[in-house]
XYZ file of C-alpha atoms in Angstrom:
597
model
C 0.000 0.000 0.000
C 2.938 2.346 0.568
C 3.452 2.568 -3.205
C -0.180 3.200 -4.229
C -1.328 6.759 -5.027
C -4.964 7.639 -5.733
C -5.502 11.085 -7.267
C -7.889 13.000 -9.506
C -7.752 16.081 -11.714
C -9.997 19.095 -11.065
C -10.305 22.080 -13.386
C -12.716 24.481 -15.044
C -14.078 23.479 -18.483
C -11.445 23.826 -21.234
C -8.433 24.257 -18.952
C -6.750 21.138 -20.373
C -7.802 18.426 -17.908
C -8.266 15.674 -20.532
C -5.031 16.676 -22.361
C -3.009 16.424 -19.127
C -4.555 12.973 -18.520
C -3.485 11.963 -22.058
C 0.070 13.201 -21.283
C 0.268 11.159 -18.060
C -0.940 7.980 -19.814
C 1.522 8.507 -22.646
C 4.509 9.213 -20.330
C 3.862 6.159 -18.135
C 3.465 4.020 -21.305
C 0.027 2.894 -20.095
C -1.045 3.232 -23.713
C 0.914 2.287 -26.803
C 1.708 4.824 -29.549
C -0.940 3.106 -31.698
C -3.655 3.775 -29.079
C -2.779 7.449 -28.608
C -5.462 9.968 -29.530
C -6.809 13.207 -28.050
C -9.202 13.029 -25.074
C -8.411 9.350 -24.677
C -10.518 8.880 -21.532
C -13.582 10.493 -23.145
C -15.310 7.601 -24.873
C -18.431 9.310 -26.288
C -18.431 11.137 -29.647
C -20.340 13.943 -27.928
C -17.542 14.417 -25.387
C -14.976 14.707 -28.165
C -17.009 17.156 -30.231
C -17.835 19.467 -27.347
C -14.470 19.019 -25.643
C -16.087 18.226 -22.288
C -16.095 15.248 -19.930
C -19.624 13.971 -19.289
C -18.874 10.646 -17.598
C -15.988 10.280 -15.155
C -13.368 7.613 -15.913
C -10.701 5.802 -13.955
C -7.420 4.292 -15.121
C -4.383 2.695 -13.464
C -0.795 3.622 -14.392
C 2.522 2.075 -13.371
C 5.336 4.593 -12.840
C 9.024 4.165 -12.005
C 10.032 7.242 -10.015
C 13.414 8.988 -10.226
C 14.272 7.328 -6.896
C 14.003 3.964 -8.703
C 10.903 2.793 -6.819
C 7.849 1.481 -8.701
C 4.470 3.049 -7.968
C 0.865 2.261 -8.883
C -1.041 5.463 -9.693
C -4.848 5.399 -9.906
C -6.163 8.402 -11.831
C -9.892 9.049 -11.332
C -11.017 11.582 -13.935
C -13.928 13.883 -13.053
C -16.531 15.738 -15.151
C -15.988 19.499 -15.154
C -19.512 20.884 -15.510
C -21.628 22.267 -12.653
C -24.490 19.831 -13.473
C -22.352 16.872 -12.394
C -21.108 18.229 -9.039
C -22.297 15.171 -7.085
C -20.282 12.809 -9.326
C -17.239 15.065 -8.831
C -17.668 14.913 -5.031
C -17.818 11.073 -5.115
C -14.681 10.881 -7.286
C -12.899 13.182 -4.814
C -13.986 10.968 -1.899
C -12.159 8.041 -3.551
C -8.799 9.892 -3.660
C -6.079 11.236 -1.366
C -4.806 13.948 -3.683
C -5.898 16.238 -6.518
C -4.174 18.055 -9.360
C -5.662 21.555 -9.607
C -5.234 22.602 -13.243
C -5.417 26.335 -14.038
C -5.153 27.732 -17.575
C -2.232 30.218 -17.648
C -4.086 32.327 -20.237
C -7.499 32.425 -18.504
C -6.686 32.336 -14.809
C -8.801 31.092 -11.907
C -12.515 30.616 -12.773
C -15.727 29.819 -10.881
C -15.612 26.048 -11.206
C -11.902 25.986 -10.323
C -12.876 27.544 -6.991
C -15.967 25.428 -6.290
C -14.230 22.136 -7.168
C -11.250 23.231 -5.072
C -13.565 23.790 -2.081
C -14.986 20.280 -2.609
C -11.434 18.862 -2.638
C -10.428 20.801 0.499
C -13.590 19.584 2.307
C -12.665 16.011 1.326
C -9.237 16.629 2.940
C -7.166 16.077 -0.221
C -3.574 17.123 -0.840
C -3.754 19.774 -3.601
C -1.020 20.019 -6.264
C -1.404 23.247 -8.310
C -0.501 22.991 -12.023
C -0.340 25.929 -14.440
C -1.208 24.575 -17.894
C -0.763 26.082 -21.404
C 2.337 28.111 -20.461
C 3.517 27.916 -24.094
C 0.623 30.107 -25.353
C 1.575 33.662 -26.394
C -1.318 35.000 -24.260
C -0.277 33.148 -21.076
C 0.210 35.292 -17.941
C 2.327 32.981 -15.802
C 3.223 35.454 -13.026
C -0.243 36.966 -12.647
C -2.042 33.592 -12.636
C 0.582 32.106 -10.257
C -0.239 34.944 -7.849
C -3.992 34.124 -8.134
C -3.253 30.479 -7.284
C -1.028 31.500 -4.331
C -3.804 33.771 -2.992
C -6.384 30.998 -3.442
C -4.389 28.114 -1.919
C -1.911 29.901 0.301
C 0.908 27.823 -1.218
C 4.479 28.815 -2.133
C 5.429 29.782 -5.700
C 7.903 26.839 -5.919
C 5.031 24.393 -5.299
C 3.256 25.385 -8.540
C 4.181 23.138 -11.468
C 4.441 24.833 -14.870
C 3.235 22.596 -17.705
C 2.039 22.445 -21.269
C 0.044 19.267 -21.895
C 0.101 19.744 -25.689
C 3.916 20.072 -25.758
C 4.262 17.388 -23.034
C 6.170 19.846 -20.816
C 6.102 19.319 -17.041
C 4.436 15.865 -17.217
C 7.288 14.117 -15.365
C 7.277 16.882 -12.697
C 3.537 16.252 -12.163
C 4.125 12.493 -11.691
C 6.999 13.142 -9.268
C 4.831 15.570 -7.284
C 2.024 12.969 -7.076
C 4.459 10.354 -5.761
C 6.067 12.742 -3.225
C 3.173 14.897 -2.052
C 0.068 12.687 -2.196
C -0.149 10.459 0.901
C -0.530 6.693 0.400
C -3.999 5.255 1.170
C -4.802 4.020 4.677
C -6.876 0.972 5.522
C -6.607 -2.576 6.805
C -7.110 -5.479 4.337
C -8.181 -7.719 7.256
C -11.054 -5.514 8.524
C -14.735 -5.885 7.405
C -15.147 -4.745 3.802
C -16.048 -1.131 2.965
C -15.844 -0.075 -0.704
C -17.185 3.162 -2.214
C -18.936 3.058 -5.605
C -17.752 6.232 -7.369
C -19.142 5.360 -10.800
C -21.005 2.649 -12.669
C -21.381 1.727 -16.337
C -23.655 -0.689 -18.144
C -22.376 -3.480 -20.343
C -24.916 -5.181 -22.624
C -23.429 -8.630 -21.865
C -22.204 -8.385 -18.269
C -24.835 -6.064 -16.728
C -24.018 -3.118 -14.471
C -20.321 -2.774 -13.586
C -19.410 -0.895 -10.404
C -16.181 1.138 -10.217
C -15.054 1.001 -6.596
C -12.398 2.299 -4.222
C -11.742 -0.162 -1.375
C -11.255 1.600 1.987
C -11.212 -1.396 4.360
C -11.052 -5.152 3.820
C -10.687 -7.111 0.570
C -13.069 -8.045 -2.277
C -12.395 -11.531 -3.638
C -13.959 -13.366 -6.550
C -17.132 -15.310 -5.636
C -17.694 -13.172 -2.484
C -21.313 -12.490 -1.541
C -21.694 -8.671 -1.458
C -24.376 -6.255 -0.294
C -25.174 -2.607 -1.189
C -26.189 -0.423 1.772
C -28.535 2.057 0.015
C -31.056 -0.449 -1.365
C -30.037 -3.649 0.483
C -29.372 -5.530 -2.789
C -27.285 -8.702 -2.691
C -25.042 -9.979 -5.487
C -22.124 -12.312 -6.166
C -18.751 -10.866 -7.248
C -18.302 -12.808 -10.491
C -15.177 -10.874 -11.484
C -12.962 -8.227 -9.870
C -9.980 -6.424 -11.288
C -8.158 -3.190 -12.019
C -8.835 -0.630 -14.728
C -6.471 0.008 -17.594
C -7.814 0.989 -21.022
C -9.502 -2.402 -20.802
C -10.397 -4.264 -17.601
C -7.554 -6.386 -16.168
C -8.912 -9.324 -14.176
C -7.345 -10.093 -10.794
C -8.247 -12.463 -7.956
C -8.874 -9.741 -5.362
C -8.967 -6.000 -4.619
C -7.563 -5.053 -1.216
C -7.775 -1.868 0.876
C -6.395 1.266 -0.794
C -6.956 -0.001 -4.333
C -9.268 1.141 -7.117
C -10.931 -1.276 -9.533
C -14.161 -2.784 -10.801
C -16.675 -5.401 -9.648
C -18.964 -7.328 -12.017
C -21.886 -9.069 -10.354
C -24.424 -9.787 -13.104
C -26.543 -6.836 -11.902
C -29.229 -6.210 -14.511
C -30.018 -2.612 -13.565
C -27.611 0.303 -13.132
C -29.966 1.679 -10.418
C -28.971 -1.155 -8.123
C -25.390 0.201 -8.035
C -25.848 3.818 -6.995
C -23.001 6.323 -7.150
C -21.852 7.113 -3.610
C -23.144 3.856 -2.107
C -21.022 1.486 0.009
C -20.461 -2.222 -0.734
C -19.753 -4.685 2.088
C -19.569 -8.470 2.507
C -22.691 -10.395 3.467
C -20.701 -12.510 5.926
C -18.899 -10.443 8.571
C -19.676 -7.155 6.821
C -19.264 -3.598 8.085
C -22.034 -2.343 10.428
C -22.384 1.127 8.831
C -21.673 2.624 5.355
C -19.103 5.281 4.403
C -20.460 8.825 4.950
C -21.666 11.274 2.269
C -24.150 9.203 0.230
C -27.026 11.175 -1.361
C -29.802 10.340 -3.786
C -29.177 12.283 -7.022
C -31.955 14.880 -7.350
C -33.015 16.344 -10.700
C -33.019 20.157 -10.887
C -34.806 20.712 -14.219
C -37.930 19.016 -15.601
C -39.160 18.968 -19.184
C -41.610 17.000 -21.327
C -40.228 14.883 -24.191
C -42.765 13.957 -26.887
C -42.248 12.024 -30.133
C -42.852 14.165 -33.253
C -45.025 11.341 -34.570
C -47.335 9.964 -31.849
C -46.943 6.402 -33.246
C -43.296 6.445 -32.080
C -44.237 6.573 -28.376
C -43.162 2.962 -27.658
C -39.865 3.499 -29.529
C -39.161 6.547 -27.369
C -39.919 4.531 -24.208
C -37.480 1.826 -25.319
C -34.790 4.428 -26.149
C -35.154 6.093 -22.736
C -34.954 2.666 -21.034
C -31.668 1.920 -22.830
C -30.267 5.393 -22.155
C -31.149 5.115 -18.461
C -28.956 1.993 -18.255
C -25.917 4.211 -18.918
C -27.130 7.299 -17.073
C -28.669 6.586 -13.683
C -29.396 10.288 -13.022
C -32.085 10.422 -15.744
C -35.636 10.137 -14.370
C -38.804 9.871 -16.460
C -42.523 9.090 -16.101
C -45.183 8.865 -18.846
C -47.458 11.898 -19.302
C -50.076 13.057 -21.793
C -50.671 16.455 -23.315
C -53.739 17.579 -25.239
C -51.531 19.385 -27.764
C -48.701 16.866 -28.118
C -50.256 13.485 -27.284
C -48.355 10.828 -25.309
C -44.834 11.477 -24.061
C -42.608 11.508 -20.968
C -41.895 13.930 -18.168
C -38.123 13.802 -17.616
C -35.942 15.052 -14.775
C -32.414 16.296 -15.546
C -29.475 17.485 -13.424
C -29.335 20.766 -15.373
C -29.617 22.313 -18.836
C -26.374 20.754 -20.146
C -27.552 17.306 -19.004
C -30.882 17.928 -20.779
C -29.122 18.955 -24.020
C -26.906 15.858 -23.899
C -29.856 13.490 -23.342
C -31.750 15.062 -26.265
C -28.732 14.813 -28.529
C -28.061 11.206 -27.554
C -31.704 10.267 -28.220
C -31.484 11.816 -31.681
C -28.059 10.367 -32.535
C -27.941 6.964 -30.936
C -31.620 6.029 -31.233
C -32.786 8.121 -34.260
C -35.606 9.674 -32.232
C -37.281 12.835 -33.466
C -38.584 14.648 -30.387
C -40.354 17.838 -29.306
C -39.376 19.322 -25.939
C -41.647 21.432 -23.773
C -40.466 24.385 -21.730
C -38.027 23.331 -18.961
C -39.407 23.802 -15.425
C -38.164 23.389 -11.900
C -39.931 21.722 -8.962
C -42.277 23.938 -6.942
C -43.844 23.211 -3.547
C -47.541 24.203 -3.337
C -49.268 24.764 0.010
C -53.045 24.400 -0.353
C -55.616 26.102 1.856
C -56.724 22.742 3.282
C -53.194 22.218 4.645
C -52.138 19.784 1.907
C -48.612 20.119 0.503
C -47.875 19.014 -3.073
C -44.782 19.048 -5.288
C -45.316 20.174 -8.898
C -42.941 19.999 -11.872
C -45.540 20.422 -14.628
C -47.634 23.628 -14.899
C -50.564 21.592 -16.287
C -50.946 19.869 -12.863
C -51.359 23.149 -10.975
C -54.750 23.496 -9.208
C -56.951 26.613 -9.398
C -55.538 29.730 -7.773
C -58.466 29.724 -5.291
C -57.152 26.541 -3.620
C -53.547 27.738 -3.260
C -52.326 29.475 -0.139
C -48.703 29.981 -1.235
C -46.028 28.603 -3.584
C -42.330 28.049 -2.781
C -39.633 27.875 -5.461
C -36.041 26.577 -5.293
C -33.177 29.053 -4.810
C -29.504 28.471 -5.634
C -26.334 30.146 -4.434
C -24.349 31.260 -7.476
C -20.707 32.234 -7.769
C -19.674 34.375 -10.747
C -15.991 35.020 -11.455
C -15.431 37.887 -13.891
C -12.874 40.515 -14.951
C -13.614 43.625 -12.836
C -14.688 45.843 -15.771
C -17.841 43.728 -16.277
C -19.057 43.812 -12.652
C -21.621 46.580 -13.363
C -23.117 44.777 -16.374
C -23.379 41.491 -14.464
C -25.081 43.158 -11.493
C -27.633 44.673 -13.872
C -28.273 41.230 -15.409
C -28.611 39.707 -11.917
C -31.245 42.319 -10.960
C -33.285 41.398 -14.057
C -33.164 37.757 -12.929
C -34.415 38.551 -9.383
C -30.974 37.909 -7.872
C -30.278 38.589 -4.180
C -26.800 40.119 -3.803
C -24.555 38.622 -1.092
C -21.014 39.948 -1.529
C -18.063 40.610 -3.849
C -14.458 39.618 -3.204
C -11.480 40.325 -5.442
C -9.214 37.389 -6.361
C -6.673 39.928 -7.630
C -7.005 43.583 -8.800
C -8.414 42.481 -12.183
C -10.813 39.643 -11.216
C -13.890 39.720 -8.998
C -15.792 36.849 -7.380
C -19.471 37.867 -7.003
C -21.886 35.825 -4.852
C -25.635 35.897 -5.518
C -28.736 33.921 -4.641
C -31.084 33.290 -7.591
C -34.406 31.543 -8.123
C -33.402 28.416 -10.083
C -36.164 29.011 -12.654
C -34.505 32.302 -13.660
C -31.066 30.863 -14.399
C -31.854 27.532 -16.103
C -32.925 29.264 -19.291
C -30.722 31.824 -20.972
C -28.807 33.205 -17.985
C -25.513 31.501 -18.890
C -25.666 32.742 -22.518
C -26.466 36.294 -21.398
C -23.673 36.168 -18.805
C -21.193 35.149 -21.515
C -22.332 37.864 -23.961
C -22.376 40.539 -21.209
C -18.790 39.716 -20.264
C -17.441 38.998 -23.779
C -17.074 35.341 -22.793
C -14.824 35.942 -19.774
C -17.228 35.407 -16.857
C -17.759 31.914 -15.450
C -20.620 30.571 -13.355
C -21.048 27.904 -10.719
C -24.072 27.266 -8.500
C -25.426 24.926 -5.835
C -28.931 24.340 -4.476
C -29.737 26.405 -1.361
C -33.387 26.111 -0.226
C -37.065 26.724 -1.064
C -38.581 30.205 -0.570
C -42.108 31.593 -0.888
C -42.645 33.646 -4.055
C -45.507 35.409 -5.822
C -45.845 32.881 -8.658
C -48.720 32.454 -11.108
C -49.663 29.952 -13.800
C -49.774 31.610 -17.226
C -51.958 29.859 -19.808
C -51.670 30.431 -23.552
C -55.057 30.104 -25.258
C -56.013 29.740 -28.931
C -59.646 30.695 -29.567
C -60.340 30.346 -25.850
C -58.841 26.816 -25.593
C -55.719 26.558 -23.365
C -52.689 24.802 -24.942
C -51.300 22.795 -22.011
C -47.826 22.311 -23.533
C -47.264 26.103 -23.589
C -48.360 26.770 -19.978
C -45.679 28.105 -17.636
C -45.281 29.085 -13.993
C -43.795 32.604 -13.809
C -43.292 35.370 -11.268
C -46.228 37.797 -11.318
C -43.957 40.790 -12.059
C -42.768 39.120 -15.281
C -46.049 37.551 -16.421
C -47.336 40.523 -18.497
C -44.105 40.922 -20.441
C -43.741 37.158 -20.979
C -47.386 36.759 -22.098
C -47.058 39.599 -24.611
C -43.899 38.142 -26.140
C -45.338 34.619 -26.461
C -48.517 35.943 -28.125
C -46.503 37.986 -30.633
C -44.248 35.044 -31.388
C -47.151 32.641 -31.964
C -48.894 35.177 -34.197
C -45.977 34.899 -36.642
C -45.657 31.125 -36.419
C -49.193 29.709 -36.527
C -50.415 29.488 -40.147
C -53.486 31.582 -41.047
C -56.819 29.771 -41.294
C -60.083 30.591 -43.069
C -61.268 32.141 -39.792
C -59.758 34.601 -37.309
C -57.750 33.093 -34.427
C -57.439 34.859 -31.074
C -54.110 34.212 -29.292
C -54.379 35.097 -25.604
C -52.256 34.871 -22.476
C -54.281 34.498 -19.284
C -53.751 34.154 -15.547
C -56.755 32.154 -14.351
C -59.735 33.864 -16.003
C -58.000 37.225 -16.453
C -56.644 37.780 -19.992
C -53.444 39.839 -19.788
C -52.430 39.901 -23.457
C -54.125 39.275 -26.783
C -53.326 39.320 -30.457
C -55.301 38.152 -33.504
C -54.227 36.056 -36.469
C -56.158 37.497 -39.402
C -58.372 35.178 -41.448
C -57.533 34.229 -45.032
C -60.213 35.861 -47.158
C -61.480 34.346 -50.363
C -62.848 36.916 -52.799
C -66.420 35.563 -53.111
C -67.632 38.631 -55.050
C -65.177 38.074 -57.934
C -67.802 36.406 -60.159
C -70.569 38.914 -59.353
C -70.731 41.284 -62.304
C -73.017 44.327 -62.293
C -76.444 44.455 -60.684
C -77.377 45.913 -57.350
C -74.921 46.187 -54.375
C -77.237 43.925 -52.345
C -76.093 40.943 -54.486
C -72.495 41.428 -53.276
C -73.647 42.025 -49.725
C -75.636 38.788 -49.765
C -72.531 36.813 -50.816
C -70.393 38.486 -48.116
C -73.028 37.769 -45.431
C -73.109 34.129 -46.538
C -69.302 33.959 -46.247
C -69.472 35.524 -42.783
C -71.924 32.839 -41.604
C -69.666 30.110 -42.973
C -66.639 31.538 -41.146
C -68.590 31.694 -37.878
C -69.586 28.033 -38.236
C -66.018 27.073 -39.178
C -64.645 28.828 -36.095
C -66.851 26.648 -33.876
C -65.757 23.334 -35.378
C -62.314 24.198 -36.849
C -59.237 23.101 -34.901
C -55.843 24.753 -35.070
C -52.691 22.768 -35.778
C -49.729 24.193 -33.880
C -46.472 23.686 -35.827
C -43.413 22.189 -34.053
C -41.504 25.473 -34.524
C -43.965 27.190 -32.193
C -42.905 25.005 -29.244
C -39.232 25.505 -30.058
C -39.657 29.267 -30.563
C -41.072 29.700 -27.063
C -37.803 28.201 -25.768
C -35.866 31.034 -27.435
C -37.932 34.066 -26.550
C -35.422 36.694 -27.588
C -36.772 39.841 -29.152
């Protein structure tokens, strides 16, 4: 155990985390020259295209240090995006040390700070690395000072590297060996192993990636999960290289995998503890949480006959992504579909893209919502994630919405613009601290519903792309919220209903009505597009009727002949309006998602 080192890499998006991992694998000859490619640990096409890590990975390297000793290094890669914070925290719990990567051209950003706090809370040894020092725009001295202020370390402790040029890779490995403490634990004690990730294999079932803290997992051991009390047999255990290397046992301090013929990835939950059935540990490792969705949206097939195909696709996708939740729902406008829960907007985008790419599904998405708590006058308390389920305003005493604590790191010249944007989004200001004279760290509390939509895009455009955002759930607070219905000819369209703050309802209703007026095709009769709160209409616009010239064939004679034809047409239109139904095009649902004027 003295020669084992477990460490992870934490960084903001696009600071070179995956490239540094590639450099370490290449230097330790874990991969052959033939296997080398960029973002080696990112297995999905989507991860490569977007340059982000969606699923965390683990890999074992063997390294001969300058002192001549041989070490086993377990690298547990982590996702960088704020949506996957829980997965990051579990990966950190499986390690003793972390490489903090900071881009020498961009400096310290919001997720650098929040992931660093997670690592410090987990009690890890932090090794600061300044990446991309070869870029002409790199500011090595200034960014080193930011890191010193953030960590309170010495300048000599910061490793200067360029992953692309393979500079500083050996220094990083030496620092891991020297500075990261070896794992503790007793192989003879009752078994305690943390599941930090799980994947699904079509032939072998769910595979748990584990870090063993106490005891030993051997082949054919009877094992038990604490969270759901599931039992299974360890059919195969081993360590993780690019492929899985089978071994007879995994002892304390090691990282590896366990295959137990588990049919469902939900039975191996991230953050859960595995123990032996015979002589097992009495209590699990601390810190386990159920993953809670933050954003809800309806997914409907474009063609209603594809409902079963969509169900099958979601079932298969859920095998690989245990944080996806869905239940069937129906909509008058869109037919049968599913109500899905996502960790955040990026997670939602990825699920949609995977459904379209991997399963050829054509889908329509309704407006994303968050979960609200409704307190009724009869004392009942209900949780709502779909505006269509909201009862009449007369029965509601109050509504509470989720708030998040947000951290925005920005160059100081944009502070004014960002504060203005935060006021528009009903932000509650907390404080501002300066990382250095040119960069500010602003803390706000926001209603989650205000920032899931276009807040990130607006933040980037306000700050010319320099500001970065990180947030975490805080609590539920009472707000003056109303359900806004969109009606066509007096009939509400349930898929376009939203829950909004009363102060924003008039503006929102007006914009939706104007947008729909341009998108819904004209009919032979006039269509009224209205936005209403309960029975009170707050905005209205009309889609003019197509008019056929019925008097074209009426030559000469008295004016009453023309009038008679026009009256007849008028009657027909009135009758048509009563029985005619309006088809809403798919673009209308998508356009409401991008309500920019």
